[in-house]
Amino acid sequence: MIQLHDKQFVPFISAQEINFAIAKIAALVEDDFADETPIFIGVLNGAFMVVSDFMKHYKAPCEVSFIKMASYEGTTSTNEVKQLIGLDRDLTGKTVVVIEDIVDTGNTLVALKELFKKQNVKHFKIATLFFKPEALVNDIKIDYVGIRIPNKFIVGFGLDYDGLGRNLPEVYQLKE
Ligand code: HPA
Ligand code: MG
């Protein structure tokens, strides 16, 4: 068990399971886009670890970039996606694969889709390591899902609780 700020967390998903899930989505994306040079766009801060491991599994030509949005505070998702930073290059004709650490309400992805609609991308795909289907409140399609999880708060592997826990190599769940 670990303690972050005022809360306790128990082990939930091992480093090995995470590695397996990332290898799986990298292989699926590679099958679909090995003939192109996709650009992977990680959503900061949480996705930095997923993107790093994803890239190591992806063997075909590719590029990487990052964007940042502020949408999550504490242990509950706020309804509004507040800001967008980054995306400083022209993506016309590119195959874009957005890489998320986790999709829950889908609010971030709705905002992202709006943003990318204005760019003339060739393909726009979404990949996420974790997905909470019970928390989804938007009608969006997620193209590549690593692991489906129940609607419980998790930390580790890039995911934080008020800034802490991102460095954990495995994932922990909030203790009931
Ligand atoms: N943990 C941390 N950050 C998150 C989560 C979670 O369960 N869901 C969405 N952002
Ligand atoms: Mg995120």
PDB file of C-alpha atoms and ligand atoms in Angstrom:
ATOM      1  CA  MET A   1       0.000   0.000   0.000  1.00  0.00           C
ATOM      2  CA  ILE A   2       1.176   3.557  -0.677  1.00  0.00           C
ATOM      3  CA  GLN A   3       0.209   6.970   0.672  1.00  0.00           C
ATOM      4  CA  LEU A   4      -0.055  10.120  -1.490  1.00  0.00           C
ATOM      5  CA  HIS A   5      -1.105  13.282   0.326  1.00  0.00           C
ATOM      6  CA  ASP A   6      -4.142  12.266   2.447  1.00  0.00           C
ATOM      7  CA  LYS A   7      -5.104   9.113   0.531  1.00  0.00           C
ATOM      8  CA  GLN A   8      -4.047   5.481   0.421  1.00  0.00           C
ATOM      9  CA  PHE A   9      -3.718   3.406  -2.706  1.00  0.00           C
ATOM     10  CA  VAL A  10      -3.463  -0.346  -3.284  1.00  0.00           C
ATOM     11  CA  PRO A  11      -1.734  -2.207  -6.162  1.00  0.00           C
ATOM     12  CA  PHE A  12      -4.003  -2.627  -9.191  1.00  0.00           C
ATOM     13  CA  ILE A  13      -2.151  -3.172 -12.503  1.00  0.00           C
ATOM     14  CA  SER A  14       1.414  -4.496 -12.747  1.00  0.00           C
ATOM     15  CA  ALA A  15       4.240  -3.019 -14.828  1.00  0.00           C
ATOM     16  CA  GLN A  16       4.198  -6.197 -16.905  1.00  0.00           C
ATOM     17  CA  GLU A  17       0.489  -5.898 -17.739  1.00  0.00           C
ATOM     18  CA  ILE A  18       1.017  -2.253 -18.699  1.00  0.00           C
ATOM     19  CA  ASN A  19       3.939  -3.133 -20.953  1.00  0.00           C
ATOM     20  CA  PHE A  20       1.875  -5.859 -22.626  1.00  0.00           C
ATOM     21  CA  ALA A  21      -1.038  -3.468 -23.243  1.00  0.00           C
ATOM     22  CA  ILE A  22       1.210  -0.778 -24.747  1.00  0.00           C
ATOM     23  CA  ALA A  23       2.939  -3.338 -26.994  1.00  0.00           C
ATOM     24  CA  LYS A  24      -0.519  -4.429 -28.174  1.00  0.00           C
ATOM     25  CA  ILE A  25      -1.703  -0.946 -29.154  1.00  0.00           C
ATOM     26  CA  ALA A  26       1.648  -0.134 -30.787  1.00  0.00           C
ATOM     27  CA  ALA A  27       1.345  -3.286 -32.911  1.00  0.00           C
ATOM     28  CA  LEU A  28      -2.246  -2.409 -33.915  1.00  0.00           C
ATOM     29  CA  VAL A  29      -1.275   1.125 -34.934  1.00  0.00           C
ATOM     30  CA  GLU A  30       1.751  -0.210 -36.816  1.00  0.00           C
ATOM     31  CA  ASP A  31      -0.493  -2.658 -38.718  1.00  0.00           C
ATOM     32  CA  ASP A  32      -2.718   0.228 -39.776  1.00  0.00           C
ATOM     33  CA  PHE A  33      -0.111   2.888 -40.563  1.00  0.00           C
ATOM     34  CA  ALA A  34       3.290   1.308 -41.244  1.00  0.00           C
ATOM     35  CA  ASP A  35       3.114   2.689 -44.816  1.00  0.00           C
ATOM     36  CA  GLU A  36       2.658   6.250 -43.610  1.00  0.00           C
ATOM     37  CA  THR A  37       4.731   8.297 -41.227  1.00  0.00           C
ATOM     38  CA  PRO A  38       2.204   8.972 -38.468  1.00  0.00           C
ATOM     39  CA  ILE A  39       2.725  11.661 -35.892  1.00  0.00           C
ATOM     40  CA  PHE A  40       1.998  10.573 -32.340  1.00  0.00           C
ATOM     41  CA  ILE A  41       0.700  13.407 -30.203  1.00  0.00           C
ATOM     42  CA  GLY A  42       0.943  12.790 -26.484  1.00  0.00           C
ATOM     43  CA  VAL A  43      -1.415  14.626 -24.160  1.00  0.00           C
ATOM     44  CA  LEU A  44       0.609  16.052 -21.280  1.00  0.00           C
ATOM     45  CA  ASN A  45       1.244  15.672 -18.438  1.00  0.00           C
ATOM     46  CA  GLY A  46      -0.096  12.159 -17.970  1.00  0.00           C
ATOM     47  CA  ALA A  47       0.811  10.573 -21.305  1.00  0.00           C
ATOM     48  CA  PHE A  48       4.572  11.086 -21.187  1.00  0.00           C
ATOM     49  CA  MET A  49       5.315   7.553 -19.949  1.00  0.00           C
ATOM     50  CA  VAL A  50       2.857   5.890 -22.310  1.00  0.00           C
ATOM     51  CA  VAL A  51       4.301   7.750 -25.307  1.00  0.00           C
ATOM     52  CA  SER A  52       7.860   6.833 -24.353  1.00  0.00           C
ATOM     53  CA  ASP A  53       7.087   3.113 -24.111  1.00  0.00           C
ATOM     54  CA  PHE A  54       4.768   3.182 -27.124  1.00  0.00           C
ATOM     55  CA  MET A  55       7.561   4.628 -29.291  1.00  0.00           C
ATOM     56  CA  LYS A  56       9.967   1.898 -28.195  1.00  0.00           C
ATOM     57  CA  HIS A  57       7.496  -0.763 -29.359  1.00  0.00           C
ATOM     58  CA  TYR A  58       6.658   1.012 -32.639  1.00  0.00           C
ATOM     59  CA  LYS A  59       9.185  -0.067 -35.263  1.00  0.00           C
ATOM     60  CA  ALA A  60       8.058   1.803 -38.418  1.00  0.00           C
ATOM     61  CA  PRO A  61       8.824   5.458 -39.360  1.00  0.00           C
ATOM     62  CA  CYS A  62       7.021   7.925 -37.097  1.00  0.00           C
ATOM     63  CA  GLU A  63       7.181  11.340 -35.488  1.00  0.00           C
ATOM     64  CA  VAL A  64       6.205  12.595 -32.050  1.00  0.00           C
ATOM     65  CA  SER A  65       4.922  15.787 -30.497  1.00  0.00           C
ATOM     66  CA  PHE A  66       3.061  16.817 -27.350  1.00  0.00           C
ATOM     67  CA  ILE A  67       0.169  19.049 -26.397  1.00  0.00           C
ATOM     68  CA  LYS A  68      -1.098  20.078 -23.008  1.00  0.00           C
ATOM     69  CA  MET A  69      -4.612  20.626 -21.718  1.00  0.00           C
ATOM     70  CA  ALA A  70      -5.828  21.404 -18.233  1.00  0.00           C
ATOM     71  CA  SER A  71      -8.968  19.471 -17.313  1.00  0.00           C
ATOM     72  CA  TYR A  72      -8.491  17.466 -14.175  1.00  0.00           C
ATOM     73  CA  GLU A  73      -8.160  18.451 -10.543  1.00  0.00           C
ATOM     74  CA  GLY A  74      -8.039  16.225  -7.483  1.00  0.00           C
ATOM     75  CA  THR A  75     -10.008  13.001  -7.836  1.00  0.00           C
ATOM     76  CA  THR A  76     -13.024  14.287  -9.783  1.00  0.00           C
ATOM     77  CA  SER A  77     -13.116  15.343 -13.410  1.00  0.00           C
ATOM     78  CA  THR A  78     -14.191  18.943 -13.975  1.00  0.00           C
ATOM     79  CA  ASN A  79     -16.679  19.420 -16.775  1.00  0.00           C
ATOM     80  CA  GLU A  80     -14.729  22.031 -18.602  1.00  0.00           C
ATOM     81  CA  VAL A  81     -11.558  21.602 -20.581  1.00  0.00           C
ATOM     82  CA  LYS A  82      -9.792  24.812 -19.784  1.00  0.00           C
ATOM     83  CA  GLN A  83      -6.838  25.286 -22.071  1.00  0.00           C
ATOM     84  CA  LEU A  84      -4.742  23.978 -24.894  1.00  0.00           C
ATOM     85  CA  ILE A  85      -1.030  24.549 -25.329  1.00  0.00           C
ATOM     86  CA  GLY A  86       1.191  23.385 -28.149  1.00  0.00           C
ATOM     87  CA  LEU A  87       0.459  22.080 -31.622  1.00  0.00           C
ATOM     88  CA  ASP A  88       2.890  24.494 -33.174  1.00  0.00           C
ATOM     89  CA  ARG A  89       3.274  22.702 -36.493  1.00  0.00           C
ATOM     90  CA  ASP A  90       1.311  22.195 -39.673  1.00  0.00           C
ATOM     91  CA  LEU A  91      -0.394  18.785 -39.770  1.00  0.00           C
ATOM     92  CA  THR A  92      -1.884  19.041 -43.244  1.00  0.00           C
ATOM     93  CA  GLY A  93      -2.059  15.600 -44.833  1.00  0.00           C
ATOM     94  CA  LYS A  94      -0.598  13.889 -41.777  1.00  0.00           C
ATOM     95  CA  THR A  95      -1.885  10.818 -39.994  1.00  0.00           C
ATOM     96  CA  VAL A  96      -2.331  11.885 -36.386  1.00  0.00           C
ATOM     97  CA  VAL A  97      -2.601   9.450 -33.501  1.00  0.00           C
ATOM     98  CA  VAL A  98      -3.393  11.135 -30.209  1.00  0.00           C
ATOM     99  CA  ILE A  99      -1.984   9.188 -27.283  1.00  0.00           C
ATOM    100  CA  GLU A 100      -3.711   9.461 -23.914  1.00  0.00           C
ATOM    101  CA  ASP A 101      -2.857   7.913 -20.576  1.00  0.00           C
ATOM    102  CA  ILE A 102      -6.536   7.612 -19.674  1.00  0.00           C
ATOM    103  CA  VAL A 103      -9.959   8.375 -21.113  1.00  0.00           C
ATOM    104  CA  ASP A 104     -12.796   8.768 -18.630  1.00  0.00           C
ATOM    105  CA  THR A 105     -15.479  11.392 -19.397  1.00  0.00           C
ATOM    106  CA  GLY A 106     -14.081  11.955 -22.869  1.00  0.00           C
ATOM    107  CA  ASN A 107     -14.316  15.752 -22.421  1.00  0.00           C
ATOM    108  CA  THR A 108     -10.656  16.219 -23.293  1.00  0.00           C
ATOM    109  CA  LEU A 109     -11.075  14.198 -26.471  1.00  0.00           C
ATOM    110  CA  VAL A 110     -14.117  16.187 -27.583  1.00  0.00           C
ATOM    111  CA  ALA A 111     -12.074  19.376 -27.263  1.00  0.00           C
ATOM    112  CA  LEU A 112      -9.177  17.733 -29.101  1.00  0.00           C
ATOM    113  CA  LYS A 113     -11.419  16.610 -31.946  1.00  0.00           C
ATOM    114  CA  GLU A 114     -12.650  20.185 -32.355  1.00  0.00           C
ATOM    115  CA  LEU A 115      -9.085  21.379 -32.523  1.00  0.00           C
ATOM    116  CA  PHE A 116      -7.999  18.821 -35.100  1.00  0.00           C
ATOM    117  CA  LYS A 117     -11.074  19.387 -37.270  1.00  0.00           C
ATOM    118  CA  LYS A 118      -9.499  22.711 -38.239  1.00  0.00           C
ATOM    119  CA  GLN A 119      -6.296  21.024 -39.398  1.00  0.00           C
ATOM    120  CA  ASN A 120      -6.464  19.166 -42.676  1.00  0.00           C
ATOM    121  CA  VAL A 121      -5.223  15.856 -41.318  1.00  0.00           C
ATOM    122  CA  LYS A 122      -5.422  12.661 -43.359  1.00  0.00           C
ATOM    123  CA  HIS A 123      -6.397  10.378 -40.474  1.00  0.00           C
ATOM    124  CA  PHE A 124      -7.239  11.255 -36.891  1.00  0.00           C
ATOM    125  CA  LYS A 125      -7.053   8.362 -34.428  1.00  0.00           C
ATOM    126  CA  ILE A 126      -7.165   8.079 -30.666  1.00  0.00           C
ATOM    127  CA  ALA A 127      -5.146   5.620 -28.590  1.00  0.00           C
ATOM    128  CA  THR A 128      -5.328   5.326 -24.820  1.00  0.00           C
ATOM    129  CA  LEU A 129      -3.626   3.092 -22.307  1.00  0.00           C
ATOM    130  CA  PHE A 130      -6.570   3.117 -19.880  1.00  0.00           C
ATOM    131  CA  PHE A 131     -10.286   3.548 -20.555  1.00  0.00           C
ATOM    132  CA  LYS A 132     -13.133   3.865 -18.017  1.00  0.00           C
ATOM    133  CA  PRO A 133     -16.224   2.999 -20.110  1.00  0.00           C
ATOM    134  CA  GLU A 134     -18.613   3.686 -17.193  1.00  0.00           C
ATOM    135  CA  ALA A 135     -17.373   7.281 -16.926  1.00  0.00           C
ATOM    136  CA  LEU A 136     -17.751   8.196 -20.593  1.00  0.00           C
ATOM    137  CA  VAL A 137     -20.333  10.961 -21.116  1.00  0.00           C
ATOM    138  CA  ASN A 138     -19.566  11.811 -24.742  1.00  0.00           C
ATOM    139  CA  ASP A 139     -20.315  10.060 -27.988  1.00  0.00           C
ATOM    140  CA  ILE A 140     -16.761   9.445 -29.173  1.00  0.00           C
ATOM    141  CA  LYS A 141     -14.974   6.517 -30.715  1.00  0.00           C
ATOM    142  CA  ILE A 142     -11.682   5.409 -29.214  1.00  0.00           C
ATOM    143  CA  ASP A 143      -9.685   3.595 -31.853  1.00  0.00           C
ATOM    144  CA  TYR A 144      -7.077   1.791 -29.732  1.00  0.00           C
ATOM    145  CA  VAL A 145      -7.635   0.817 -26.092  1.00  0.00           C
ATOM    146  CA  GLY A 146      -4.982  -0.775 -23.891  1.00  0.00           C
ATOM    147  CA  ILE A 147      -6.890  -1.774 -20.746  1.00  0.00           C
ATOM    148  CA  ARG A 148     -10.548  -1.179 -19.768  1.00  0.00           C
ATOM    149  CA  ILE A 149     -10.912  -0.420 -16.074  1.00  0.00           C
ATOM    150  CA  PRO A 150     -13.807   0.243 -13.651  1.00  0.00           C
ATOM    151  CA  ASN A 151     -14.672   3.817 -12.726  1.00  0.00           C
ATOM    152  CA  LYS A 152     -12.242   4.093  -9.826  1.00  0.00           C
ATOM    153  CA  PHE A 153      -9.469   6.616  -9.298  1.00  0.00           C
ATOM    154  CA  ILE A 154      -5.988   5.350 -10.173  1.00  0.00           C
ATOM    155  CA  VAL A 155      -2.430   6.661  -9.929  1.00  0.00           C
ATOM    156  CA  GLY A 156       0.936   5.654 -11.368  1.00  0.00           C
ATOM    157  CA  PHE A 157       2.534   5.324 -14.778  1.00  0.00           C
ATOM    158  CA  GLY A 158       2.094   9.029 -15.487  1.00  0.00           C
ATOM    159  CA  LEU A 159      -1.211   9.422 -13.650  1.00  0.00           C
ATOM    160  CA  ASP A 160      -1.248  11.611 -10.560  1.00  0.00           C
ATOM    161  CA  TYR A 161      -3.209  12.480  -7.489  1.00  0.00           C
ATOM    162  CA  ASP A 162      -2.687  16.235  -7.058  1.00  0.00           C
ATOM    163  CA  GLY A 163       0.743  16.034  -8.639  1.00  0.00           C
ATOM    164  CA  LEU A 164       2.037  12.933  -6.888  1.00  0.00           C
ATOM    165  CA  GLY A 165       2.358   9.344  -8.077  1.00  0.00           C
ATOM    166  CA  ARG A 166       3.315   9.879 -11.711  1.00  0.00           C
ATOM    167  CA  ASN A 167       6.692   8.185 -11.221  1.00  0.00           C
ATOM    168  CA  LEU A 168       5.244   4.857 -10.060  1.00  0.00           C
ATOM    169  CA  PRO A 169       6.067   2.138 -12.626  1.00  0.00           C
ATOM    170  CA  GLU A 170       2.802   0.298 -11.881  1.00  0.00           C
ATOM    171  CA  VAL A 171      -0.768   1.440 -11.264  1.00  0.00           C
ATOM    172  CA  TYR A 172      -2.528   1.765  -7.895  1.00  0.00           C
ATOM    173  CA  GLN A 173      -6.185   2.183  -7.087  1.00  0.00           C
ATOM    174  CA  LEU A 174      -7.732   4.414  -4.420  1.00  0.00           C
ATOM    175  CA  LYS A 175      -8.314   2.344  -1.285  1.00  0.00           C
ATOM    176  CA  GLU A 176     -12.026   2.060  -0.372  1.00  0.00           C
TER     177      GLU A 176
HETATM  178  N1  HPA B   1      -6.402   9.093 -12.075  1.00  0.00           N
HETATM  179  C1  HPA B   1      -5.653  10.165 -12.390  1.00  0.00           C
HETATM  180  N2  HPA B   1      -5.979  11.014 -13.374  1.00  0.00           N
HETATM  181  C2  HPA B   1      -7.117  10.770 -14.059  1.00  0.00           C
HETATM  182  C3  HPA B   1      -7.934   9.669 -13.770  1.00  0.00           C
HETATM  183  C4  HPA B   1      -7.570   8.781 -12.710  1.00  0.00           C
HETATM  184  O1  HPA B   1      -8.256   7.782 -12.382  1.00  0.00           O
HETATM  185  N3  HPA B   1      -8.983   9.713 -14.658  1.00  0.00           N
HETATM  186  C5  HPA B   1      -8.767  10.797 -15.435  1.00  0.00           C
HETATM  187  N4  HPA B   1      -7.658  11.453 -15.087  1.00  0.00           N
HETATM  188 MG    MG B   2      -4.376  12.894 -19.528  1.00  0.00          MG
END
